[in-house]
Amino acid sequence: MAERVYPADSPPESGQFSGNFSSGEFPKKPAPPPATYVIQVPKDQIYRRPPPENAHRLQYLSRKKVNRSRCRCCICSILAAIFILIVLAGISLTVLYLVFRPEAPKYSVEGFSVSGINLTSPSPISPKFNVTVRSRNGNGKIGIYYEKGSTVDIYYNDVDLCNGALPVFYQPANNVTMVKTALTGSRIQLTSAMRKEMRNELSKKTMPFKVKIKAPVKIKVGSVKTWTITVKVNCDVTVDKLTAPSRIVSTKCSHDVDLW
């Protein structure tokens, strides 16, 4: 328990007191100022370490601080590695582009014949189309693998008349390939208004169709093949009649590429 003590008096300066020391008379100590205390704590109660009840909490907080520091270091290292990989990938792609100068293939419809469409009967139709697609690969050092899983569809307005697929083939660099594909449709029901519209177009020898192609391909650069890329080709084709052979009046194609 703490004890109450008064502060010790400072020694008197020389000549401060004029009492008679020989007779045993000494000056009285001045009274301490009111409300002045000195607290003495026993040495065994001075804690240089946390008391037992707080030791666990201190250990927990210290461990938490260390773990947080390590976590921050790990996150910084991961972000730095990702940034370096992105920079290296960008440099590699730039070098490849400058070396190979890749350009997208060009497509056009060169042949188009129709059969199986009767516009005078209300019965469902089962049309057949034979389409020849011209693919030009103008790259000097890049080949193209056309894989399985392609689709070719022919539409009139928004009606899907028939479907088919491109053959599997490899197109080398600086090459033009003519690809023929047969497409069929089964029991397609046309409305009376659509039949009338088609007869009107046929009388003007301007029957419009839309050809849509989706082809999974892989690009060959040197001895390396890329992942599968999807090429999408949309062609507007106008023919003069619905018989075989049909003459192409006009054609216009556009294409797009899905890299992933």
PDB file of C-alpha atoms in Angstrom:
ATOM      1  CA  MET A   1       0.000   0.000   0.000  1.00  0.00           C
ATOM      2  CA  ALA A   2       1.292   3.490  -0.853  1.00  0.00           C
ATOM      3  CA  GLU A   3       2.613   5.580   1.993  1.00  0.00           C
ATOM      4  CA  ARG A   4       2.147   9.312   2.421  1.00  0.00           C
ATOM      5  CA  VAL A   5       5.400  11.160   2.944  1.00  0.00           C
ATOM      6  CA  TYR A   6       6.330  14.804   2.946  1.00  0.00           C
ATOM      7  CA  PRO A   7       9.042  16.225   0.796  1.00  0.00           C
ATOM      8  CA  ALA A   8      12.369  16.634   2.505  1.00  0.00           C
ATOM      9  CA  ASP A   9      13.484  20.155   3.395  1.00  0.00           C
ATOM     10  CA  SER A  10      16.336  21.644   1.499  1.00  0.00           C
ATOM     11  CA  PRO A  11      19.420  22.363   3.600  1.00  0.00           C
ATOM     12  CA  PRO A  12      19.626  25.938   4.905  1.00  0.00           C
ATOM     13  CA  GLU A  13      22.006  28.268   3.280  1.00  0.00           C
ATOM     14  CA  SER A  14      24.941  29.616   5.250  1.00  0.00           C
ATOM     15  CA  GLY A  15      23.895  32.299   7.705  1.00  0.00           C
ATOM     16  CA  GLN A  16      20.182  31.657   7.108  1.00  0.00           C
ATOM     17  CA  PHE A  17      19.396  30.751  10.696  1.00  0.00           C
ATOM     18  CA  SER A  18      20.484  32.684  13.788  1.00  0.00           C
ATOM     19  CA  GLY A  19      19.291  30.200  16.395  1.00  0.00           C
ATOM     20  CA  ASN A  20      21.393  29.180  19.350  1.00  0.00           C
ATOM     21  CA  PHE A  21      22.824  25.800  18.315  1.00  0.00           C
ATOM     22  CA  SER A  22      24.834  25.496  21.447  1.00  0.00           C
ATOM     23  CA  SER A  23      21.747  25.538  23.647  1.00  0.00           C
ATOM     24  CA  GLY A  24      20.117  22.847  21.538  1.00  0.00           C
ATOM     25  CA  GLU A  25      17.569  25.113  19.899  1.00  0.00           C
ATOM     26  CA  PHE A  26      16.961  24.403  16.233  1.00  0.00           C
ATOM     27  CA  PRO A  27      14.679  26.178  13.819  1.00  0.00           C
ATOM     28  CA  LYS A  28      11.330  24.588  13.237  1.00  0.00           C
ATOM     29  CA  LYS A  29      10.638  22.846   9.899  1.00  0.00           C
ATOM     30  CA  PRO A  30       8.225  24.749   7.762  1.00  0.00           C
ATOM     31  CA  ALA A  31       4.879  23.035   7.245  1.00  0.00           C
ATOM     32  CA  PRO A  32       4.507  21.368   3.823  1.00  0.00           C
ATOM     33  CA  PRO A  33       2.197  23.068   1.367  1.00  0.00           C
ATOM     34  CA  PRO A  34      -1.348  21.792   1.555  1.00  0.00           C
ATOM     35  CA  ALA A  35      -2.440  18.940  -0.850  1.00  0.00           C
ATOM     36  CA  THR A  36       1.127  17.941  -1.704  1.00  0.00           C
ATOM     37  CA  TYR A  37       1.819  14.193  -1.837  1.00  0.00           C
ATOM     38  CA  VAL A  38       4.623  11.907  -2.788  1.00  0.00           C
ATOM     39  CA  ILE A  39       3.678   8.373  -3.792  1.00  0.00           C
ATOM     40  CA  GLN A  40       6.166   5.579  -3.325  1.00  0.00           C
ATOM     41  CA  VAL A  41       5.461   2.348  -5.185  1.00  0.00           C
ATOM     42  CA  PRO A  42       7.162  -0.844  -4.029  1.00  0.00           C
ATOM     43  CA  LYS A  43       9.729  -2.125  -6.481  1.00  0.00           C
ATOM     44  CA  ASP A  44       8.014  -5.521  -6.820  1.00  0.00           C
ATOM     45  CA  GLN A  45       4.913  -3.780  -8.200  1.00  0.00           C
ATOM     46  CA  ILE A  46       6.714  -2.001 -11.082  1.00  0.00           C
ATOM     47  CA  TYR A  47       5.861  -4.061 -14.205  1.00  0.00           C
ATOM     48  CA  ARG A  48       8.420  -4.226 -16.970  1.00  0.00           C
ATOM     49  CA  ARG A  49       6.268  -6.896 -18.630  1.00  0.00           C
ATOM     50  CA  PRO A  50       2.491  -6.909 -19.060  1.00  0.00           C
ATOM     51  CA  PRO A  51       0.587  -8.523 -16.210  1.00  0.00           C
ATOM     52  CA  PRO A  52      -0.560 -12.115 -16.818  1.00  0.00           C
ATOM     53  CA  GLU A  53      -4.132 -11.055 -17.596  1.00  0.00           C
ATOM     54  CA  ASN A  54      -2.886  -8.836 -20.498  1.00  0.00           C
ATOM     55  CA  ALA A  55      -0.098 -11.057 -21.843  1.00  0.00           C
ATOM     56  CA  HIS A  56      -2.449 -13.039 -24.110  1.00  0.00           C
ATOM     57  CA  ARG A  57      -3.900  -9.878 -25.642  1.00  0.00           C
ATOM     58  CA  LEU A  58      -0.419  -8.432 -26.277  1.00  0.00           C
ATOM     59  CA  GLN A  59       0.650 -11.661 -27.971  1.00  0.00           C
ATOM     60  CA  TYR A  60      -2.493 -11.637 -30.145  1.00  0.00           C
ATOM     61  CA  LEU A  61      -1.989  -8.022 -31.222  1.00  0.00           C
ATOM     62  CA  SER A  62       1.702  -8.608 -32.006  1.00  0.00           C
ATOM     63  CA  ARG A  63       0.891 -11.675 -34.115  1.00  0.00           C
ATOM     64  CA  LYS A  64      -1.880  -9.800 -35.919  1.00  0.00           C
ATOM     65  CA  LYS A  65       0.491  -6.960 -36.783  1.00  0.00           C
ATOM     66  CA  VAL A  66       3.112  -9.385 -38.143  1.00  0.00           C
ATOM     67  CA  ASN A  67       0.506 -11.254 -40.225  1.00  0.00           C
ATOM     68  CA  ARG A  68      -0.840  -7.987 -41.632  1.00  0.00           C
ATOM     69  CA  SER A  69       2.672  -6.962 -42.650  1.00  0.00           C
ATOM     70  CA  ARG A  70       3.285 -10.293 -44.363  1.00  0.00           C
ATOM     71  CA  CYS A  71      -0.071 -10.104 -46.160  1.00  0.00           C
ATOM     72  CA  ARG A  72       0.762  -6.653 -47.501  1.00  0.00           C
ATOM     73  CA  CYS A  73       4.123  -7.879 -48.739  1.00  0.00           C
ATOM     74  CA  CYS A  74       2.469 -10.851 -50.509  1.00  0.00           C
ATOM     75  CA  ILE A  75      -0.134  -8.634 -52.201  1.00  0.00           C
ATOM     76  CA  CYS A  76       2.559  -6.199 -53.352  1.00  0.00           C
ATOM     77  CA  SER A  77       4.634  -9.077 -54.756  1.00  0.00           C
ATOM     78  CA  ILE A  78       1.653 -10.548 -56.631  1.00  0.00           C
ATOM     79  CA  LEU A  79       0.679  -7.179 -58.112  1.00  0.00           C
ATOM     80  CA  ALA A  80       4.262  -6.549 -59.178  1.00  0.00           C
ATOM     81  CA  ALA A  81       4.441  -9.990 -60.849  1.00  0.00           C
ATOM     82  CA  ILE A  82       1.150  -9.408 -62.702  1.00  0.00           C
ATOM     83  CA  PHE A  83       2.337  -6.002 -63.890  1.00  0.00           C
ATOM     84  CA  ILE A  84       5.614  -7.482 -65.151  1.00  0.00           C
ATOM     85  CA  LEU A  85       3.760 -10.273 -66.997  1.00  0.00           C
ATOM     86  CA  ILE A  86       1.438  -7.747 -68.660  1.00  0.00           C
ATOM     87  CA  VAL A  87       4.388  -5.635 -69.770  1.00  0.00           C
ATOM     88  CA  LEU A  88       6.235  -8.685 -71.134  1.00  0.00           C
ATOM     89  CA  ALA A  89       3.107  -9.899 -72.954  1.00  0.00           C
ATOM     90  CA  GLY A  90       2.616  -6.468 -74.503  1.00  0.00           C
ATOM     91  CA  ILE A  91       6.235  -6.371 -75.660  1.00  0.00           C
ATOM     92  CA  SER A  92       5.950  -9.887 -77.126  1.00  0.00           C
ATOM     93  CA  LEU A  93       2.751  -9.058 -79.025  1.00  0.00           C
ATOM     94  CA  THR A  94       4.306  -5.883 -80.373  1.00  0.00           C
ATOM     95  CA  VAL A  95       7.369  -7.770 -81.593  1.00  0.00           C
ATOM     96  CA  LEU A  96       5.190 -10.454 -83.228  1.00  0.00           C
ATOM     97  CA  TYR A  97       3.092  -7.820 -84.946  1.00  0.00           C
ATOM     98  CA  LEU A  98       6.148  -6.008 -86.283  1.00  0.00           C
ATOM     99  CA  VAL A  99       7.704  -9.273 -87.505  1.00  0.00           C
ATOM    100  CA  PHE A 100       4.651 -10.987 -89.070  1.00  0.00           C
ATOM    101  CA  ARG A 101       2.390  -8.009 -89.884  1.00  0.00           C
ATOM    102  CA  PRO A 102      -0.838 -10.060 -89.565  1.00  0.00           C
ATOM    103  CA  GLU A 103      -3.936  -9.093 -91.506  1.00  0.00           C
ATOM    104  CA  ALA A 104      -7.451 -10.528 -91.379  1.00  0.00           C
ATOM    105  CA  PRO A 105      -8.526 -12.931 -94.164  1.00  0.00           C
ATOM    106  CA  LYS A 106     -10.974 -11.624 -96.755  1.00  0.00           C
ATOM    107  CA  TYR A 107     -14.145 -13.466 -97.728  1.00  0.00           C
ATOM    108  CA  SER A 108     -16.627 -13.240-100.590  1.00  0.00           C
ATOM    109  CA  VAL A 109     -19.432 -15.351-102.092  1.00  0.00           C
ATOM    110  CA  GLU A 110     -18.514 -16.481-105.610  1.00  0.00           C
ATOM    111  CA  GLY A 111     -21.226 -19.061-106.325  1.00  0.00           C
ATOM    112  CA  PHE A 112     -24.869 -19.316-105.261  1.00  0.00           C
ATOM    113  CA  SER A 113     -27.610 -21.631-106.502  1.00  0.00           C
ATOM    114  CA  VAL A 114     -31.106 -22.254-105.121  1.00  0.00           C
ATOM    115  CA  SER A 115     -33.663 -25.002-105.485  1.00  0.00           C
ATOM    116  CA  GLY A 116     -36.697 -26.332-103.628  1.00  0.00           C
ATOM    117  CA  ILE A 117     -38.534 -23.029-103.142  1.00  0.00           C
ATOM    118  CA  ASN A 118     -42.063 -23.020-104.545  1.00  0.00           C
ATOM    119  CA  LEU A 119     -43.796 -19.672-104.117  1.00  0.00           C
ATOM    120  CA  THR A 120     -47.103 -20.679-105.714  1.00  0.00           C
ATOM    121  CA  SER A 121     -48.067 -23.278-103.101  1.00  0.00           C
ATOM    122  CA  PRO A 122     -48.871 -22.639 -99.412  1.00  0.00           C
ATOM    123  CA  SER A 123     -47.132 -25.887 -98.451  1.00  0.00           C
ATOM    124  CA  PRO A 124     -43.909 -25.815 -96.387  1.00  0.00           C
ATOM    125  CA  ILE A 125     -40.715 -25.631 -98.427  1.00  0.00           C
ATOM    126  CA  SER A 126     -37.477 -27.611 -98.157  1.00  0.00           C
ATOM    127  CA  PRO A 127     -34.915 -25.375 -99.840  1.00  0.00           C
ATOM    128  CA  LYS A 128     -31.448 -26.400-100.976  1.00  0.00           C
ATOM    129  CA  PHE A 129     -28.545 -24.032-101.503  1.00  0.00           C
ATOM    130  CA  ASN A 130     -25.069 -24.554-102.914  1.00  0.00           C
ATOM    131  CA  VAL A 131     -22.728 -21.783-101.873  1.00  0.00           C
ATOM    132  CA  THR A 132     -19.126 -21.180-102.906  1.00  0.00           C
ATOM    133  CA  VAL A 133     -17.104 -19.006-100.526  1.00  0.00           C
ATOM    134  CA  ARG A 134     -13.774 -17.510-101.490  1.00  0.00           C
ATOM    135  CA  SER A 135     -11.252 -17.160 -98.658  1.00  0.00           C
ATOM    136  CA  ARG A 136      -8.089 -15.143 -99.205  1.00  0.00           C
ATOM    137  CA  ASN A 137      -5.202 -15.366 -96.726  1.00  0.00           C
ATOM    138  CA  GLY A 138      -2.864 -12.504 -97.591  1.00  0.00           C
ATOM    139  CA  ASN A 139      -0.432 -13.123 -94.717  1.00  0.00           C
ATOM    140  CA  GLY A 140       3.083 -13.994 -95.793  1.00  0.00           C
ATOM    141  CA  LYS A 141       4.037 -16.050 -92.721  1.00  0.00           C
ATOM    142  CA  ILE A 142       0.737 -17.072 -91.146  1.00  0.00           C
ATOM    143  CA  GLY A 143      -1.407 -20.132 -91.925  1.00  0.00           C
ATOM    144  CA  ILE A 144      -5.014 -20.760 -90.868  1.00  0.00           C
ATOM    145  CA  TYR A 145      -6.552 -24.039 -89.679  1.00  0.00           C
ATOM    146  CA  TYR A 146     -10.339 -24.206 -90.162  1.00  0.00           C
ATOM    147  CA  GLU A 147     -11.567 -26.568 -87.454  1.00  0.00           C
ATOM    148  CA  LYS A 148     -14.704 -28.647 -86.893  1.00  0.00           C
ATOM    149  CA  GLY A 149     -17.819 -26.995 -85.516  1.00  0.00           C
ATOM    150  CA  SER A 150     -18.436 -24.310 -88.163  1.00  0.00           C
ATOM    151  CA  THR A 151     -21.958 -23.233 -89.116  1.00  0.00           C
ATOM    152  CA  VAL A 152     -23.366 -21.674 -92.297  1.00  0.00           C
ATOM    153  CA  ASP A 153     -26.927 -20.293 -92.340  1.00  0.00           C
ATOM    154  CA  ILE A 154     -28.949 -18.578 -95.064  1.00  0.00           C
ATOM    155  CA  TYR A 155     -31.715 -16.142 -94.144  1.00  0.00           C
ATOM    156  CA  TYR A 156     -34.465 -14.385 -95.981  1.00  0.00           C
ATOM    157  CA  ASN A 157     -35.385 -11.417 -93.810  1.00  0.00           C
ATOM    158  CA  ASP A 158     -35.319 -13.046 -90.347  1.00  0.00           C
ATOM    159  CA  VAL A 159     -36.313 -16.551 -91.482  1.00  0.00           C
ATOM    160  CA  ASP A 160     -33.567 -19.186 -91.302  1.00  0.00           C
ATOM    161  CA  LEU A 161     -34.092 -21.117 -94.522  1.00  0.00           C
ATOM    162  CA  CYS A 162     -31.268 -23.666 -94.312  1.00  0.00           C
ATOM    163  CA  ASN A 163     -27.984 -24.502 -92.614  1.00  0.00           C
ATOM    164  CA  GLY A 164     -24.760 -26.401 -93.174  1.00  0.00           C
ATOM    165  CA  ALA A 165     -21.046 -26.315 -92.361  1.00  0.00           C
ATOM    166  CA  LEU A 166     -17.686 -25.522 -93.910  1.00  0.00           C
ATOM    167  CA  PRO A 167     -15.263 -28.376 -94.568  1.00  0.00           C
ATOM    168  CA  VAL A 168     -12.185 -28.780 -92.358  1.00  0.00           C
ATOM    169  CA  PHE A 169      -9.066 -27.573 -94.161  1.00  0.00           C
ATOM    170  CA  TYR A 170      -5.748 -25.769 -93.767  1.00  0.00           C
ATOM    171  CA  GLN A 171      -5.065 -22.565 -95.669  1.00  0.00           C
ATOM    172  CA  PRO A 172      -1.361 -21.757 -96.022  1.00  0.00           C
ATOM    173  CA  ALA A 173       0.146 -18.294 -96.248  1.00  0.00           C
ATOM    174  CA  ASN A 174      -0.491 -16.214 -99.380  1.00  0.00           C
ATOM    175  CA  ASN A 175      -3.276 -18.515-100.522  1.00  0.00           C
ATOM    176  CA  VAL A 176      -6.761 -18.239-102.038  1.00  0.00           C
ATOM    177  CA  THR A 177      -9.124 -21.159-101.357  1.00  0.00           C
ATOM    178  CA  MET A 178     -12.586 -21.733-102.867  1.00  0.00           C
ATOM    179  CA  VAL A 179     -14.810 -23.582-100.389  1.00  0.00           C
ATOM    180  CA  LYS A 180     -18.071 -25.188-101.565  1.00  0.00           C
ATOM    181  CA  THR A 181     -20.768 -26.123 -99.119  1.00  0.00           C
ATOM    182  CA  ALA A 182     -24.284 -27.576 -99.500  1.00  0.00           C
ATOM    183  CA  LEU A 183     -27.057 -26.340 -97.219  1.00  0.00           C
ATOM    184  CA  THR A 184     -30.518 -27.778 -96.700  1.00  0.00           C
ATOM    185  CA  GLY A 185     -33.694 -26.780 -94.881  1.00  0.00           C
ATOM    186  CA  SER A 186     -36.706 -28.852 -93.964  1.00  0.00           C
ATOM    187  CA  ARG A 187     -40.385 -27.889 -93.867  1.00  0.00           C
ATOM    188  CA  ILE A 188     -39.958 -24.132 -93.617  1.00  0.00           C
ATOM    189  CA  GLN A 189     -43.338 -22.428 -93.393  1.00  0.00           C
ATOM    190  CA  LEU A 190     -43.579 -19.087 -95.194  1.00  0.00           C
ATOM    191  CA  THR A 191     -46.429 -16.665 -94.564  1.00  0.00           C
ATOM    192  CA  SER A 192     -48.598 -15.508 -97.451  1.00  0.00           C
ATOM    193  CA  ALA A 193     -47.197 -11.974 -97.076  1.00  0.00           C
ATOM    194  CA  MET A 194     -43.622 -13.303 -97.304  1.00  0.00           C
ATOM    195  CA  ARG A 195     -44.460 -15.350-100.402  1.00  0.00           C
ATOM    196  CA  LYS A 196     -45.956 -12.284-102.052  1.00  0.00           C
ATOM    197  CA  GLU A 197     -42.888 -10.221-101.165  1.00  0.00           C
ATOM    198  CA  MET A 198     -40.547 -12.884-102.565  1.00  0.00           C
ATOM    199  CA  ARG A 199     -42.549 -13.072-105.832  1.00  0.00           C
ATOM    200  CA  ASN A 200     -42.246  -9.312-106.130  1.00  0.00           C
ATOM    201  CA  GLU A 201     -38.455  -9.456-105.599  1.00  0.00           C
ATOM    202  CA  LEU A 202     -38.187 -12.310-108.071  1.00  0.00           C
ATOM    203  CA  SER A 203     -40.019 -10.347-110.752  1.00  0.00           C
ATOM    204  CA  LYS A 204     -37.315  -7.662-110.458  1.00  0.00           C
ATOM    205  CA  LYS A 205     -34.548 -10.321-110.437  1.00  0.00           C
ATOM    206  CA  THR A 206     -33.275  -8.992-107.109  1.00  0.00           C
ATOM    207  CA  MET A 207     -33.865 -11.763-104.590  1.00  0.00           C
ATOM    208  CA  PRO A 208     -31.891 -10.851-101.428  1.00  0.00           C
ATOM    209  CA  PHE A 209     -30.429 -13.385 -98.997  1.00  0.00           C
ATOM    210  CA  LYS A 210     -28.095 -13.136 -96.052  1.00  0.00           C
ATOM    211  CA  VAL A 211     -25.316 -15.678 -95.498  1.00  0.00           C
ATOM    212  CA  LYS A 212     -23.947 -16.007 -91.961  1.00  0.00           C
ATOM    213  CA  ILE A 213     -20.810 -18.041 -91.266  1.00  0.00           C
ATOM    214  CA  LYS A 214     -19.185 -18.913 -87.937  1.00  0.00           C
ATOM    215  CA  ALA A 215     -15.891 -20.764 -88.207  1.00  0.00           C
ATOM    216  CA  PRO A 216     -13.534 -21.821 -85.394  1.00  0.00           C
ATOM    217  CA  VAL A 217      -9.958 -21.370 -86.571  1.00  0.00           C
ATOM    218  CA  LYS A 218      -6.430 -21.652 -85.229  1.00  0.00           C
ATOM    219  CA  ILE A 219      -3.622 -19.428 -86.440  1.00  0.00           C
ATOM    220  CA  LYS A 220      -0.254 -20.986 -87.227  1.00  0.00           C
ATOM    221  CA  VAL A 221       2.730 -18.678 -86.679  1.00  0.00           C
ATOM    222  CA  GLY A 222       5.903 -20.526 -87.582  1.00  0.00           C
ATOM    223  CA  SER A 223       5.572 -23.840 -85.769  1.00  0.00           C
ATOM    224  CA  VAL A 224       3.235 -22.474 -83.069  1.00  0.00           C
ATOM    225  CA  LYS A 225      -0.567 -22.775 -83.182  1.00  0.00           C
ATOM    226  CA  THR A 226      -2.777 -20.400 -81.229  1.00  0.00           C
ATOM    227  CA  TRP A 227      -5.889 -21.153 -79.240  1.00  0.00           C
ATOM    228  CA  THR A 228      -9.246 -21.419 -81.049  1.00  0.00           C
ATOM    229  CA  ILE A 229     -10.511 -18.135 -82.505  1.00  0.00           C
ATOM    230  CA  THR A 230     -14.011 -17.681 -83.948  1.00  0.00           C
ATOM    231  CA  VAL A 231     -14.328 -15.938 -87.306  1.00  0.00           C
ATOM    232  CA  LYS A 232     -17.754 -14.471 -88.122  1.00  0.00           C
ATOM    233  CA  VAL A 233     -18.643 -13.619 -91.726  1.00  0.00           C
ATOM    234  CA  ASN A 234     -21.852 -11.860 -92.810  1.00  0.00           C
ATOM    235  CA  CYS A 235     -22.624 -11.574 -96.530  1.00  0.00           C
ATOM    236  CA  ASP A 236     -25.540  -9.870 -98.280  1.00  0.00           C
ATOM    237  CA  VAL A 237     -26.151 -11.729-101.544  1.00  0.00           C
ATOM    238  CA  THR A 238     -28.665 -10.801-104.214  1.00  0.00           C
ATOM    239  CA  VAL A 239     -29.490 -13.307-106.997  1.00  0.00           C
ATOM    240  CA  ASP A 240     -31.650 -13.086-110.116  1.00  0.00           C
ATOM    241  CA  LYS A 241     -33.720 -16.269-109.697  1.00  0.00           C
ATOM    242  CA  LEU A 242     -34.536 -19.200-107.437  1.00  0.00           C
ATOM    243  CA  THR A 243     -33.208 -21.958-109.648  1.00  0.00           C
ATOM    244  CA  ALA A 244     -29.897 -23.591-110.339  1.00  0.00           C
ATOM    245  CA  PRO A 245     -27.798 -21.997-111.563  1.00  0.00           C
ATOM    246  CA  SER A 246     -28.509 -18.547-110.178  1.00  0.00           C
ATOM    247  CA  ARG A 247     -26.573 -15.452-111.122  1.00  0.00           C
ATOM    248  CA  ILE A 248     -25.221 -13.258-108.355  1.00  0.00           C
ATOM    249  CA  VAL A 249     -26.388  -9.685-108.901  1.00  0.00           C
ATOM    250  CA  SER A 250     -24.500  -8.180-105.958  1.00  0.00           C
ATOM    251  CA  THR A 251     -22.601  -9.336-102.916  1.00  0.00           C
ATOM    252  CA  LYS A 252     -21.067  -7.600 -99.928  1.00  0.00           C
ATOM    253  CA  CYS A 253     -19.298  -9.286 -97.004  1.00  0.00           C
ATOM    254  CA  SER A 254     -18.052  -8.157 -93.616  1.00  0.00           C
ATOM    255  CA  HIS A 255     -16.265 -10.117 -90.937  1.00  0.00           C
ATOM    256  CA  ASP A 256     -15.488 -10.018 -87.245  1.00  0.00           C
ATOM    257  CA  VAL A 257     -13.235 -12.018 -84.918  1.00  0.00           C
ATOM    258  CA  ASP A 258     -13.803 -13.291 -81.374  1.00  0.00           C
ATOM    259  CA  LEU A 259     -10.365 -13.851 -79.842  1.00  0.00           C
ATOM    260  CA  TRP A 260     -11.674 -15.746 -76.803  1.00  0.00           C
TER     261      TRP A 260
END
